[in-house]
Amino acid sequence: QSSGPAPDAGAGKRRAAVCFACHNANGVAVIPGVPNLAGQRSEYLESALRAYRDGQGRQNVIMNSMAKPLSDSDIVNIAAYFSVQQR
Amino acid sequence: QSSGPAPDAGAGKRRAAVCFACHNANGVAVIPGVPNLAGQRSEYLESALRAYRDGQGRQNVIMNSMAKPLSDSDIVNIAAYFSVQQR
Protein backbone atom coordinates (compact mmCIF):
# COMPACT_ATOMS: atom_id res chain seq x y z
CA GLN A 1 0.00 0.00 0.00
CA SER A 2 1.46 3.40 -0.94
CA SER A 3 2.31 5.52 2.06
CA GLY A 4 0.54 8.68 0.81
CA PRO A 5 -2.98 9.93 1.71
CA ALA A 6 -5.78 7.33 1.75
CA PRO A 7 -7.16 6.65 -1.75
CA ASP A 8 -10.40 8.54 -2.49
CA ALA A 9 -12.33 6.72 -5.24
CA GLY A 10 -14.91 9.52 -5.38
CA ALA A 11 -12.25 12.11 -6.15
CA GLY A 12 -10.75 9.56 -8.51
CA LYS A 13 -14.02 9.30 -10.44
CA ARG A 14 -14.18 13.07 -10.88
CA ARG A 15 -10.53 13.28 -11.94
CA ALA A 16 -10.92 10.27 -14.28
CA ALA A 17 -13.73 11.81 -16.33
CA VAL A 18 -11.29 12.47 -19.16
CA CYS A 19 -10.40 8.74 -19.18
CA PHE A 20 -13.99 7.66 -19.77
CA ALA A 21 -13.82 8.49 -23.47
CA CYS A 22 -11.75 5.34 -24.06
CA HIS A 23 -11.99 3.33 -20.83
CA ASN A 24 -15.69 4.02 -20.20
CA ALA A 25 -17.02 5.21 -16.83
CA ASN A 26 -17.22 1.61 -15.56
CA GLY A 27 -13.73 0.74 -16.76
CA VAL A 28 -14.92 -1.83 -19.29
CA ALA A 29 -13.44 -0.59 -22.53
CA VAL A 30 -15.41 -0.78 -25.78
CA ILE A 31 -12.58 0.27 -28.07
CA PRO A 32 -10.37 -2.56 -29.38
CA GLY A 33 -6.83 -2.24 -28.04
CA VAL A 34 -7.95 -0.22 -25.01
CA PRO A 35 -7.58 -2.24 -21.80
CA ASN A 36 -10.35 -2.92 -19.31
CA LEU A 37 -9.51 -1.21 -16.01
CA ALA A 38 -12.47 -2.42 -13.93
CA GLY A 39 -11.33 -4.69 -11.11
CA GLN A 40 -7.68 -4.28 -12.05
CA ARG A 41 -5.19 -4.27 -9.14
CA SER A 42 -4.80 -0.71 -7.85
CA GLU A 43 -1.01 -1.02 -7.33
CA TYR A 44 -0.68 -2.04 -10.99
CA LEU A 45 -2.84 0.87 -12.19
CA GLU A 46 -0.77 3.26 -10.04
CA SER A 47 2.53 1.98 -11.43
CA ALA A 48 1.24 2.10 -15.02
CA LEU A 49 -0.04 5.67 -14.60
CA ARG A 50 3.26 6.78 -13.05
CA ALA A 51 5.17 5.13 -15.90
CA TYR A 52 3.04 6.94 -18.46
CA ARG A 53 3.25 10.24 -16.58
CA ASP A 54 7.00 10.12 -16.02
CA GLY A 55 7.74 8.59 -19.43
CA GLN A 56 9.67 5.77 -17.72
CA GLY A 57 8.98 2.32 -19.02
CA ARG A 58 5.91 3.22 -21.03
CA GLN A 59 5.72 5.20 -24.24
CA ASN A 60 2.24 5.69 -25.66
CA VAL A 61 1.35 8.98 -27.29
CA ILE A 62 -2.15 9.12 -25.84
CA MET A 63 -1.41 7.85 -22.36
CA ASN A 64 1.78 9.89 -21.87
CA SER A 65 -0.20 13.06 -22.57
CA MET A 66 -3.21 11.96 -20.54
CA ALA A 67 -1.11 11.12 -17.49
CA LYS A 68 1.22 14.14 -17.67
CA PRO A 69 -0.94 16.51 -15.57
CA LEU A 70 -1.82 13.98 -12.89
CA SER A 71 -0.60 14.49 -9.32
CA ASP A 72 0.44 11.56 -7.12
CA SER A 73 -2.90 11.68 -5.29
CA ASP A 74 -4.79 11.90 -8.61
CA ILE A 75 -3.03 8.69 -9.58
CA VAL A 76 -3.84 6.93 -6.30
CA ASN A 77 -7.49 8.07 -6.48
CA ILE A 78 -8.00 7.15 -10.14
CA ALA A 79 -6.43 3.73 -9.53
CA ALA A 80 -8.70 3.25 -6.52
CA TYR A 81 -11.78 4.22 -8.53
CA PHE A 82 -11.23 1.80 -11.41
CA SER A 83 -10.02 -1.04 -9.19
CA VAL A 84 -13.36 -1.14 -7.34
CA GLN A 85 -15.49 -1.12 -10.48
CA GLN A 86 -17.35 -4.36 -11.08
CA ARG A 87 -16.51 -6.35 -14.20
CA GLN B 1 -8.89 -8.97 -35.27
CA SER B 2 -5.29 -9.74 -36.32
CA SER B 3 -5.06 -11.32 -39.76
CA GLY B 4 -2.84 -14.25 -38.67
CA PRO B 5 -3.91 -17.84 -37.79
CA ALA B 6 -7.01 -18.23 -35.61
CA PRO B 7 -6.19 -17.85 -31.91
CA ASP B 8 -5.79 -21.18 -30.08
CA ALA B 9 -6.43 -20.69 -26.35
CA GLY B 10 -5.42 -24.28 -25.62
CA ALA B 11 -1.99 -23.78 -27.17
CA GLY B 12 -1.92 -20.43 -25.39
CA LYS B 13 -2.46 -22.11 -22.02
CA ARG B 14 0.44 -24.48 -22.61
CA ARG B 15 2.71 -21.68 -23.83
CA ALA B 16 1.64 -19.41 -20.92
CA ALA B 17 2.69 -21.86 -18.20
CA VAL B 18 5.73 -19.72 -17.45
CA CYS B 19 3.42 -16.72 -16.89
CA PHE B 20 1.42 -18.47 -14.18
CA ALA B 21 4.10 -17.86 -11.57
CA CYS B 22 3.01 -14.20 -11.35
CA HIS B 23 -0.29 -14.00 -13.24
CA ASN B 24 -1.73 -17.28 -11.93
CA ALA B 25 -3.25 -19.92 -14.19
CA ASN B 26 -6.63 -18.15 -14.12
CA GLY B 27 -5.11 -14.74 -14.81
CA VAL B 28 -6.13 -13.28 -11.46
CA ALA B 29 -2.83 -12.11 -10.02
CA VAL B 30 -2.05 -12.51 -6.31
CA ILE B 31 1.15 -10.49 -6.31
CA PRO B 32 0.75 -6.73 -5.70
CA GLY B 33 1.77 -4.74 -8.77
CA VAL B 34 1.12 -7.66 -11.13
CA PRO B 35 -1.94 -7.02 -13.33
CA ASN B 36 -4.96 -9.27 -13.61
CA LEU B 37 -5.15 -10.65 -17.16
CA ALA B 38 -8.40 -12.61 -16.85
CA GLY B 39 -11.09 -11.15 -19.09
CA GLN B 40 -8.75 -8.50 -20.44
CA ARG B 41 -9.24 -7.51 -24.10
CA SER B 42 -7.20 -9.82 -26.33
CA GLU B 43 -6.10 -7.03 -28.71
CA TYR B 44 -4.70 -5.13 -25.71
CA LEU B 45 -2.88 -8.19 -24.38
CA GLU B 46 -1.42 -8.80 -27.86
CA SER B 47 -0.19 -5.22 -28.20
CA ALA B 48 1.29 -5.25 -24.68
CA LEU B 49 3.11 -8.54 -25.32
CA ARG B 50 4.47 -7.27 -28.64
CA ALA B 51 5.63 -4.06 -26.97
CA TYR B 52 7.43 -6.04 -24.27
CA ARG B 53 8.90 -8.50 -26.79
CA ASP B 54 10.10 -5.85 -29.24
CA GLY B 55 11.15 -3.41 -26.49
CA GLN B 56 9.01 -0.72 -28.12
CA GLY B 57 6.92 1.32 -25.77
CA ARG B 58 7.33 -0.92 -22.75
CA GLN B 59 10.44 -1.40 -20.67
CA ASN B 60 10.09 -3.85 -17.80
CA VAL B 61 12.99 -6.12 -16.92
CA ILE B 62 10.81 -9.14 -16.21
CA MET B 63 8.31 -8.77 -19.02
CA ASN B 64 10.88 -7.89 -21.70
CA SER B 65 12.73 -11.13 -20.94
CA MET B 66 9.53 -13.17 -20.62
CA ALA B 67 8.17 -11.96 -23.94
CA LYS B 68 11.43 -12.12 -25.90
CA PRO B 69 11.12 -15.77 -27.04
CA LEU B 70 7.45 -15.55 -28.00
CA SER B 71 6.40 -15.97 -31.63
CA ASP B 72 3.53 -13.99 -33.13
CA SER B 73 1.21 -16.98 -32.81
CA ASP B 74 2.36 -17.57 -29.21
CA ILE B 75 1.30 -13.99 -28.50
CA VAL B 76 -2.10 -14.37 -30.18
CA ASN B 77 -2.71 -17.69 -28.38
CA ILE B 78 -1.62 -16.47 -24.95
CA ALA B 79 -3.76 -13.34 -25.32
CA ALA B 80 -6.72 -15.50 -26.36
CA TYR B 81 -6.23 -17.80 -23.36
CA PHE B 82 -6.19 -15.09 -20.71
CA SER B 83 -8.93 -13.02 -22.35
CA VAL B 84 -11.43 -15.88 -21.97
CA GLN B 85 -10.62 -16.58 -18.33
CA GLN B 86 -13.44 -15.71 -15.96
CA ARG B 87 -12.86 -12.96 -13.42
Coordinates of N, CA and C in Angstrom, one line a residue:
Chain A
Q1 N 0.9 -1.2 0.0 CA 0.0 0.0 0.0 C 0.9 1.3 0.0
S2 N 0.6 2.2 -0.9 CA 1.5 3.4 -0.9 C 1.3 4.2 0.4
S3 N 2.3 4.9 0.7 CA 2.3 5.5 2.1 C 1.6 6.9 2.0
G4 N 1.1 7.3 0.9 CA 0.5 8.7 0.8 C -0.8 8.7 1.5
P5 N -1.6 9.8 1.1 CA -3.0 9.9 1.7 C -3.9 8.7 1.3
A6 N -4.9 8.5 2.1 CA -5.8 7.3 1.8 C -6.4 7.6 0.4
P7 N -6.5 6.5 -0.4 CA -7.2 6.6 -1.7 C -8.6 7.1 -1.6
D8 N -9.0 8.0 -2.5 CA -10.4 8.5 -2.5 C -11.0 8.3 -3.9
A9 N -11.8 7.1 -3.9 CA -12.3 6.7 -5.2 C -13.3 7.8 -5.8
G10 N -14.0 8.5 -4.9 CA -14.9 9.5 -5.4 C -14.2 10.6 -6.1
A11 N -13.1 11.1 -5.5 CA -12.2 12.1 -6.1 C -11.6 11.5 -7.4
G12 N -11.3 10.2 -7.3 CA -10.8 9.6 -8.5 C -11.7 9.6 -9.7
K13 N -13.0 9.3 -9.4 CA -14.0 9.3 -10.4 C -14.1 10.7 -11.1
R14 N -14.1 11.7 -10.3 CA -14.2 13.1 -10.9 C -12.9 13.4 -11.7
R15 N -11.8 13.0 -11.2 CA -10.5 13.3 -11.9 C -10.4 12.4 -13.2
A16 N -11.1 11.2 -13.2 CA -10.9 10.3 -14.3 C -11.9 10.5 -15.4
A17 N -12.7 11.6 -15.3 CA -13.7 11.8 -16.3 C -13.1 11.8 -17.7
V18 N -11.9 12.4 -17.8 CA -11.3 12.5 -19.2 C -10.9 11.1 -19.7
C19 N -10.8 10.1 -18.8 CA -10.4 8.7 -19.2 C -11.6 8.0 -19.8
F20 N -12.8 8.4 -19.4 CA -14.0 7.7 -19.8 C -14.2 7.5 -21.3
A21 N -13.6 8.5 -22.0 CA -13.8 8.5 -23.5 C -13.4 7.1 -24.1
C22 N -12.3 6.6 -23.5 CA -11.8 5.3 -24.1 C -12.0 4.2 -23.1
H23 N -11.9 4.4 -21.8 CA -12.0 3.3 -20.8 C -13.4 3.2 -20.3
N24 N -14.3 4.1 -20.7 CA -15.7 4.0 -20.2 C -15.8 4.3 -18.7
A25 N -16.9 4.8 -18.2 CA -17.0 5.2 -16.8 C -16.9 4.0 -15.9
N26 N -17.3 2.8 -16.4 CA -17.2 1.6 -15.6 C -15.9 0.8 -15.8
G27 N -15.0 1.4 -16.6 CA -13.7 0.7 -16.8 C -13.7 -0.5 -17.6
V28 N -14.9 -0.7 -18.3 CA -14.9 -1.8 -19.3 C -14.9 -1.2 -20.7
A29 N -13.7 -1.3 -21.3 CA -13.4 -0.6 -22.5 C -14.3 -1.2 -23.7
V30 N -14.7 -0.3 -24.6 CA -15.4 -0.8 -25.8 C -14.6 -0.5 -27.0
I31 N -13.4 0.0 -26.9 CA -12.6 0.3 -28.1 C -11.5 -0.8 -28.1
P32 N -11.4 -1.5 -29.3 CA -10.4 -2.6 -29.4 C -9.0 -2.0 -29.1
G33 N -8.2 -2.7 -28.3 CA -6.8 -2.2 -28.0 C -6.8 -1.4 -26.8
V34 N -7.9 -1.0 -26.3 CA -7.9 -0.2 -25.0 C -8.2 -1.2 -23.9
P35 N -7.4 -1.2 -22.8 CA -7.6 -2.2 -21.8 C -8.8 -1.9 -20.9
N36 N -9.4 -3.0 -20.4 CA -10.3 -2.9 -19.3 C -9.6 -2.5 -18.1
L37 N -10.1 -1.6 -17.3 CA -9.5 -1.2 -16.0 C -10.3 -1.7 -14.8
A38 N -11.6 -2.0 -15.0 CA -12.5 -2.4 -13.9 C -11.9 -3.6 -13.2
G39 N -11.8 -3.6 -11.9 CA -11.3 -4.7 -11.1 C -9.9 -5.0 -11.2
Q40 N -9.1 -4.1 -11.9 CA -7.7 -4.3 -12.0 C -7.0 -3.9 -10.7
R41 N -5.9 -4.5 -10.4 CA -5.2 -4.3 -9.1 C -4.8 -2.8 -9.1
S42 N -5.1 -2.1 -7.9 CA -4.8 -0.7 -7.9 C -3.3 -0.4 -7.9
E43 N -2.5 -1.3 -7.3 CA -1.0 -1.0 -7.3 C -0.5 -1.0 -8.8
Y44 N -1.1 -2.0 -9.6 CA -0.7 -2.0 -11.0 C -1.1 -0.8 -11.7
L45 N -2.4 -0.3 -11.5 CA -2.8 0.9 -12.2 C -2.0 2.1 -11.8
E46 N -1.6 2.2 -10.5 CA -0.8 3.3 -10.0 C 0.6 3.2 -10.8
S47 N 1.2 2.0 -10.8 CA 2.5 2.0 -11.4 C 2.5 2.3 -12.9
A48 N 1.4 1.8 -13.6 CA 1.2 2.1 -15.0 C 1.1 3.6 -15.2
L49 N 0.2 4.2 -14.4 CA 0.0 5.7 -14.6 C 1.2 6.5 -14.3
R50 N 2.0 6.1 -13.3 CA 3.3 6.8 -13.0 C 4.2 6.6 -14.2
A51 N 4.3 5.4 -14.8 CA 5.2 5.1 -15.9 C 4.8 6.0 -17.1
Y52 N 3.5 6.1 -17.3 CA 3.0 6.9 -18.5 C 3.3 8.4 -18.2
R53 N 3.1 8.8 -16.9 CA 3.3 10.2 -16.6 C 4.7 10.6 -16.7
D54 N 5.6 9.8 -16.1 CA 7.0 10.1 -16.0 C 7.8 9.7 -17.2
G55 N 7.1 9.1 -18.2 CA 7.7 8.6 -19.4 C 8.8 7.6 -19.2
Q56 N 8.7 6.8 -18.1 CA 9.7 5.8 -17.7 C 9.0 4.4 -17.8
G57 N 9.5 3.7 -18.9 CA 9.0 2.3 -19.0 C 7.8 2.2 -19.9
R58 N 7.1 3.3 -20.2 CA 5.9 3.2 -21.0 C 5.8 4.4 -22.0
Q59 N 5.9 4.1 -23.3 CA 5.7 5.2 -24.2 C 4.4 4.9 -25.0
N60 N 3.5 5.8 -24.9 CA 2.2 5.7 -25.7 C 1.7 7.1 -25.8
V61 N 1.6 7.6 -27.1 CA 1.3 9.0 -27.3 C 0.2 9.5 -26.5
I62 N -0.9 8.7 -26.5 CA -2.2 9.1 -25.8 C -1.9 9.1 -24.3
M63 N -1.5 8.0 -23.8 CA -1.4 7.8 -22.4 C -0.3 8.7 -21.7
N64 N 0.8 9.0 -22.4 CA 1.8 9.9 -21.9 C 1.2 11.3 -21.7
S65 N 0.4 11.7 -22.7 CA -0.2 13.1 -22.6 C -1.3 13.1 -21.5
M66 N -2.1 12.0 -21.5 CA -3.2 12.0 -20.5 C -2.7 12.0 -19.1
A67 N -1.6 11.3 -18.9 CA -1.1 11.1 -17.5 C -0.3 12.3 -17.0
K68 N 0.3 13.0 -18.0 CA 1.2 14.1 -17.7 C 0.7 15.0 -16.5
P69 N -0.5 15.5 -16.6 CA -0.9 16.5 -15.6 C -1.4 15.9 -14.2
L70 N -1.3 14.6 -14.1 CA -1.8 14.0 -12.9 C -0.9 14.1 -11.7
S71 N -1.4 14.4 -10.5 CA -0.6 14.5 -9.3 C -0.5 13.1 -8.7
D72 N 0.3 12.9 -7.8 CA 0.4 11.6 -7.1 C -0.9 11.1 -6.5
S73 N -1.6 12.1 -5.9 CA -2.9 11.7 -5.3 C -4.0 11.4 -6.4
D74 N -3.9 12.2 -7.5 CA -4.8 11.9 -8.6 C -4.6 10.4 -9.0
I75 N -3.3 10.0 -9.1 CA -3.0 8.7 -9.6 C -3.6 7.7 -8.6
V76 N -3.4 7.9 -7.3 CA -3.8 6.9 -6.3 C -5.4 6.9 -6.3
N77 N -6.0 8.0 -6.5 CA -7.5 8.1 -6.5 C -8.1 7.4 -7.7
I78 N -7.5 7.7 -8.9 CA -8.0 7.2 -10.1 C -7.8 5.6 -10.1
A79 N -6.7 5.2 -9.6 CA -6.4 3.7 -9.5 C -7.4 3.1 -8.6
A80 N -7.7 3.8 -7.5 CA -8.7 3.2 -6.5 C -10.1 3.2 -7.2
Y81 N -10.5 4.2 -7.9 CA -11.8 4.2 -8.5 C -12.0 3.0 -9.5
F82 N -11.0 2.9 -10.4 CA -11.2 1.8 -11.4 C -11.1 0.4 -10.8
S83 N -10.2 0.3 -9.8 CA -10.0 -1.0 -9.2 C -11.3 -1.6 -8.5
V84 N -12.2 -0.6 -8.0 CA -13.4 -1.1 -7.3 C -14.6 -1.2 -8.3
Q85 N -14.4 -1.0 -9.6 CA -15.5 -1.1 -10.5 C -15.7 -2.6 -10.8
Q86 N -17.0 -3.0 -10.8 CA -17.4 -4.4 -11.1 C -17.1 -4.7 -12.5
R87 N -16.7 -5.9 -12.8 CA -16.5 -6.3 -14.2 C -17.9 -6.7 -14.8
Chain B
Q1 N -9.4 -7.6 -35.4 CA -8.9 -9.0 -35.3 C -7.6 -9.1 -36.1
S2 N -6.5 -9.7 -35.6 CA -5.3 -9.7 -36.3 C -5.5 -10.7 -37.5
S3 N -4.8 -10.5 -38.5 CA -5.1 -11.3 -39.8 C -4.4 -12.7 -39.7
G4 N -3.6 -13.0 -38.7 CA -2.8 -14.3 -38.7 C -3.7 -15.4 -38.4
P5 N -3.1 -16.6 -38.0 CA -3.9 -17.8 -37.8 C -4.9 -17.6 -36.7
A6 N -6.0 -18.4 -36.6 CA -7.0 -18.2 -35.6 C -6.4 -18.5 -34.2
P7 N -6.7 -17.7 -33.3 CA -6.2 -17.9 -31.9 C -6.5 -19.2 -31.4
D8 N -5.6 -19.8 -30.7 CA -5.8 -21.2 -30.1 C -5.5 -21.1 -28.6
A9 N -6.6 -20.9 -27.8 CA -6.4 -20.7 -26.4 C -5.8 -21.9 -25.7
G10 N -6.0 -23.1 -26.2 CA -5.4 -24.3 -25.6 C -3.9 -24.2 -25.7
A11 N -3.4 -23.9 -27.0 CA -2.0 -23.8 -27.2 C -1.5 -22.6 -26.3
G12 N -2.3 -21.6 -26.2 CA -1.9 -20.4 -25.4 C -1.7 -20.8 -23.9
K13 N -2.6 -21.7 -23.4 CA -2.5 -22.1 -22.0 C -1.1 -22.8 -21.8
R14 N -0.8 -23.7 -22.8 CA 0.4 -24.5 -22.6 C 1.6 -23.5 -22.7
R15 N 1.6 -22.6 -23.7 CA 2.7 -21.7 -23.8 C 2.8 -20.7 -22.7
A16 N 1.7 -20.4 -22.0 CA 1.6 -19.4 -20.9 C 2.0 -20.0 -19.6
A17 N 2.4 -21.3 -19.5 CA 2.7 -21.9 -18.2 C 3.7 -21.0 -17.4
V18 N 4.7 -20.5 -18.1 CA 5.7 -19.7 -17.5 C 5.1 -18.4 -16.9
C19 N 4.0 -18.0 -17.4 CA 3.4 -16.7 -16.9 C 2.7 -16.9 -15.6
F20 N 2.3 -18.2 -15.3 CA 1.4 -18.5 -14.2 C 2.1 -18.1 -12.9
A21 N 3.4 -18.1 -12.8 CA 4.1 -17.9 -11.6 C 3.6 -16.5 -11.0
C22 N 3.4 -15.5 -11.9 CA 3.0 -14.2 -11.4 C 1.5 -13.9 -11.6
H23 N 1.1 -14.3 -12.8 CA -0.3 -14.0 -13.2 C -1.3 -15.0 -12.9
N24 N -0.8 -16.2 -12.3 CA -1.7 -17.3 -11.9 C -2.4 -18.0 -13.1
A25 N -2.7 -19.2 -13.0 CA -3.3 -19.9 -14.2 C -4.6 -19.3 -14.6
N26 N -5.3 -18.7 -13.7 CA -6.6 -18.1 -14.1 C -6.5 -16.7 -14.4
G27 N -5.3 -16.1 -14.4 CA -5.1 -14.7 -14.8 C -5.5 -13.7 -13.8
V28 N -5.8 -14.2 -12.5 CA -6.1 -13.3 -11.5 C -4.9 -13.2 -10.5
A29 N -4.1 -12.2 -10.7 CA -2.8 -12.1 -10.0 C -3.0 -12.0 -8.5
V30 N -2.0 -12.6 -7.8 CA -2.0 -12.5 -6.3 C -0.8 -11.7 -5.8
I31 N 0.0 -11.3 -6.7 CA 1.2 -10.5 -6.3 C 0.9 -9.0 -6.5
P32 N 1.0 -8.2 -5.5 CA 0.7 -6.7 -5.7 C 1.6 -6.2 -6.8
G33 N 1.0 -5.3 -7.7 CA 1.8 -4.7 -8.8 C 1.7 -5.5 -10.0
V34 N 1.3 -6.8 -9.9 CA 1.1 -7.7 -11.1 C -0.3 -7.6 -11.6
P35 N -0.6 -7.2 -12.9 CA -1.9 -7.0 -13.3 C -2.7 -8.3 -13.5
N36 N -4.1 -8.2 -13.2 CA -5.0 -9.3 -13.6 C -5.0 -9.3 -15.1
L37 N -5.0 -10.5 -15.7 CA -5.1 -10.7 -17.2 C -6.5 -11.3 -17.5
A38 N -7.1 -11.9 -16.6 CA -8.4 -12.6 -16.8 C -9.4 -11.6 -17.4
G39 N -10.0 -12.0 -18.5 CA -11.1 -11.1 -19.1 C -10.6 -9.9 -19.7
Q40 N -9.3 -9.7 -19.8 CA -8.7 -8.5 -20.4 C -9.0 -8.6 -22.0
R41 N -9.0 -7.5 -22.6 CA -9.2 -7.5 -24.1 C -8.0 -8.1 -24.8
S42 N -8.3 -9.1 -25.7 CA -7.2 -9.8 -26.3 C -6.3 -8.9 -27.2
E43 N -6.9 -7.9 -27.9 CA -6.1 -7.0 -28.7 C -5.1 -6.3 -27.8
Y44 N -5.6 -5.9 -26.6 CA -4.7 -5.1 -25.7 C -3.6 -6.0 -25.2
L45 N -3.9 -7.3 -24.9 CA -2.9 -8.2 -24.4 C -1.9 -8.4 -25.5
E46 N -2.4 -8.6 -26.7 CA -1.4 -8.8 -27.9 C -0.5 -7.6 -28.0
S47 N -1.1 -6.4 -28.0 CA -0.2 -5.2 -28.2 C 0.8 -5.0 -27.0
A48 N 0.4 -5.4 -25.8 CA 1.3 -5.2 -24.7 C 2.4 -6.3 -24.8
L49 N 2.1 -7.5 -25.2 CA 3.1 -8.5 -25.3 C 4.1 -8.2 -26.4
R50 N 3.6 -7.7 -27.5 CA 4.5 -7.3 -28.6 C 5.4 -6.1 -28.2
A51 N 4.8 -5.2 -27.4 CA 5.6 -4.1 -27.0 C 6.7 -4.6 -26.0
Y52 N 6.4 -5.5 -25.2 CA 7.4 -6.0 -24.3 C 8.5 -6.8 -25.1
R53 N 8.0 -7.6 -26.0 CA 8.9 -8.5 -26.8 C 9.9 -7.6 -27.6
D54 N 9.3 -6.6 -28.3 CA 10.1 -5.9 -29.2 C 10.8 -4.7 -28.6
G55 N 10.5 -4.5 -27.2 CA 11.2 -3.4 -26.5 C 10.7 -2.1 -27.0
Q56 N 9.5 -2.0 -27.6 CA 9.0 -0.7 -28.1 C 7.8 -0.3 -27.3
G57 N 8.0 0.8 -26.5 CA 6.9 1.3 -25.8 C 6.8 0.8 -24.4
R58 N 7.4 -0.3 -24.1 CA 7.3 -0.9 -22.8 C 8.7 -1.5 -22.3
Q59 N 9.2 -0.9 -21.3 CA 10.4 -1.4 -20.7 C 10.1 -1.9 -19.3
N60 N 10.3 -3.2 -19.1 CA 10.1 -3.9 -17.8 C 11.0 -5.1 -17.8
V61 N 11.9 -5.1 -16.9 CA 13.0 -6.1 -16.9 C 12.4 -7.5 -17.0
I62 N 11.4 -7.8 -16.2 CA 10.8 -9.1 -16.2 C 10.1 -9.4 -17.5
M63 N 9.2 -8.5 -17.9 CA 8.3 -8.8 -19.0 C 9.1 -8.7 -20.3
N64 N 10.1 -7.9 -20.5 CA 10.9 -7.9 -21.7 C 11.5 -9.3 -21.9
S65 N 12.1 -9.8 -20.8 CA 12.7 -11.1 -20.9 C 11.7 -12.3 -21.1
M66 N 10.6 -12.1 -20.5 CA 9.5 -13.2 -20.6 C 9.0 -13.2 -22.0
A67 N 8.8 -12.0 -22.6 CA 8.2 -12.0 -23.9 C 9.1 -12.2 -25.1
K68 N 10.4 -12.0 -24.8 CA 11.4 -12.1 -25.9 C 11.3 -13.4 -26.8
P69 N 11.1 -14.6 -26.2 CA 11.1 -15.8 -27.0 C 9.8 -16.1 -27.7
L70 N 8.8 -15.2 -27.5 CA 7.4 -15.5 -28.0 C 7.3 -15.3 -29.5
S71 N 6.7 -16.2 -30.2 CA 6.4 -16.0 -31.6 C 5.1 -15.2 -31.7
D72 N 4.8 -14.7 -32.9 CA 3.5 -14.0 -33.1 C 2.3 -14.9 -32.8
S73 N 2.4 -16.1 -33.1 CA 1.2 -17.0 -32.8 C 1.2 -17.3 -31.3
D74 N 2.4 -17.4 -30.7 CA 2.4 -17.6 -29.2 C 1.6 -16.4 -28.6
I75 N 1.9 -15.2 -29.1 CA 1.3 -14.0 -28.5 C -0.2 -14.0 -28.7
V76 N -0.7 -14.3 -29.9 CA -2.1 -14.4 -30.2 C -2.8 -15.4 -29.3
N77 N -2.1 -16.6 -29.2 CA -2.7 -17.7 -28.4 C -2.8 -17.4 -26.9
I78 N -1.7 -16.8 -26.4 CA -1.6 -16.5 -24.9 C -2.7 -15.4 -24.6
A79 N -2.8 -14.4 -25.5 CA -3.8 -13.3 -25.3 C -5.2 -13.9 -25.3
A80 N -5.4 -14.9 -26.3 CA -6.7 -15.5 -26.4 C -7.0 -16.3 -25.1
Y81 N -6.0 -17.0 -24.6 CA -6.2 -17.8 -23.4 C -6.7 -16.9 -22.2
F82 N -5.9 -15.9 -21.9 CA -6.2 -15.1 -20.7 C -7.5 -14.3 -20.9
S83 N -7.7 -13.9 -22.1 CA -8.9 -13.0 -22.3 C -10.2 -13.8 -22.1
V84 N -10.2 -15.1 -22.2 CA -11.4 -15.9 -22.0 C -11.5 -16.4 -20.6
Q85 N -10.5 -16.1 -19.7 CA -10.6 -16.6 -18.3 C -11.6 -15.7 -17.6
Q86 N -12.4 -16.4 -16.7 CA -13.4 -15.7 -16.0 C -12.8 -14.9 -14.8
R87 N -13.4 -13.8 -14.6 CA -12.9 -13.0 -13.4 C -13.4 -13.5 -12.1

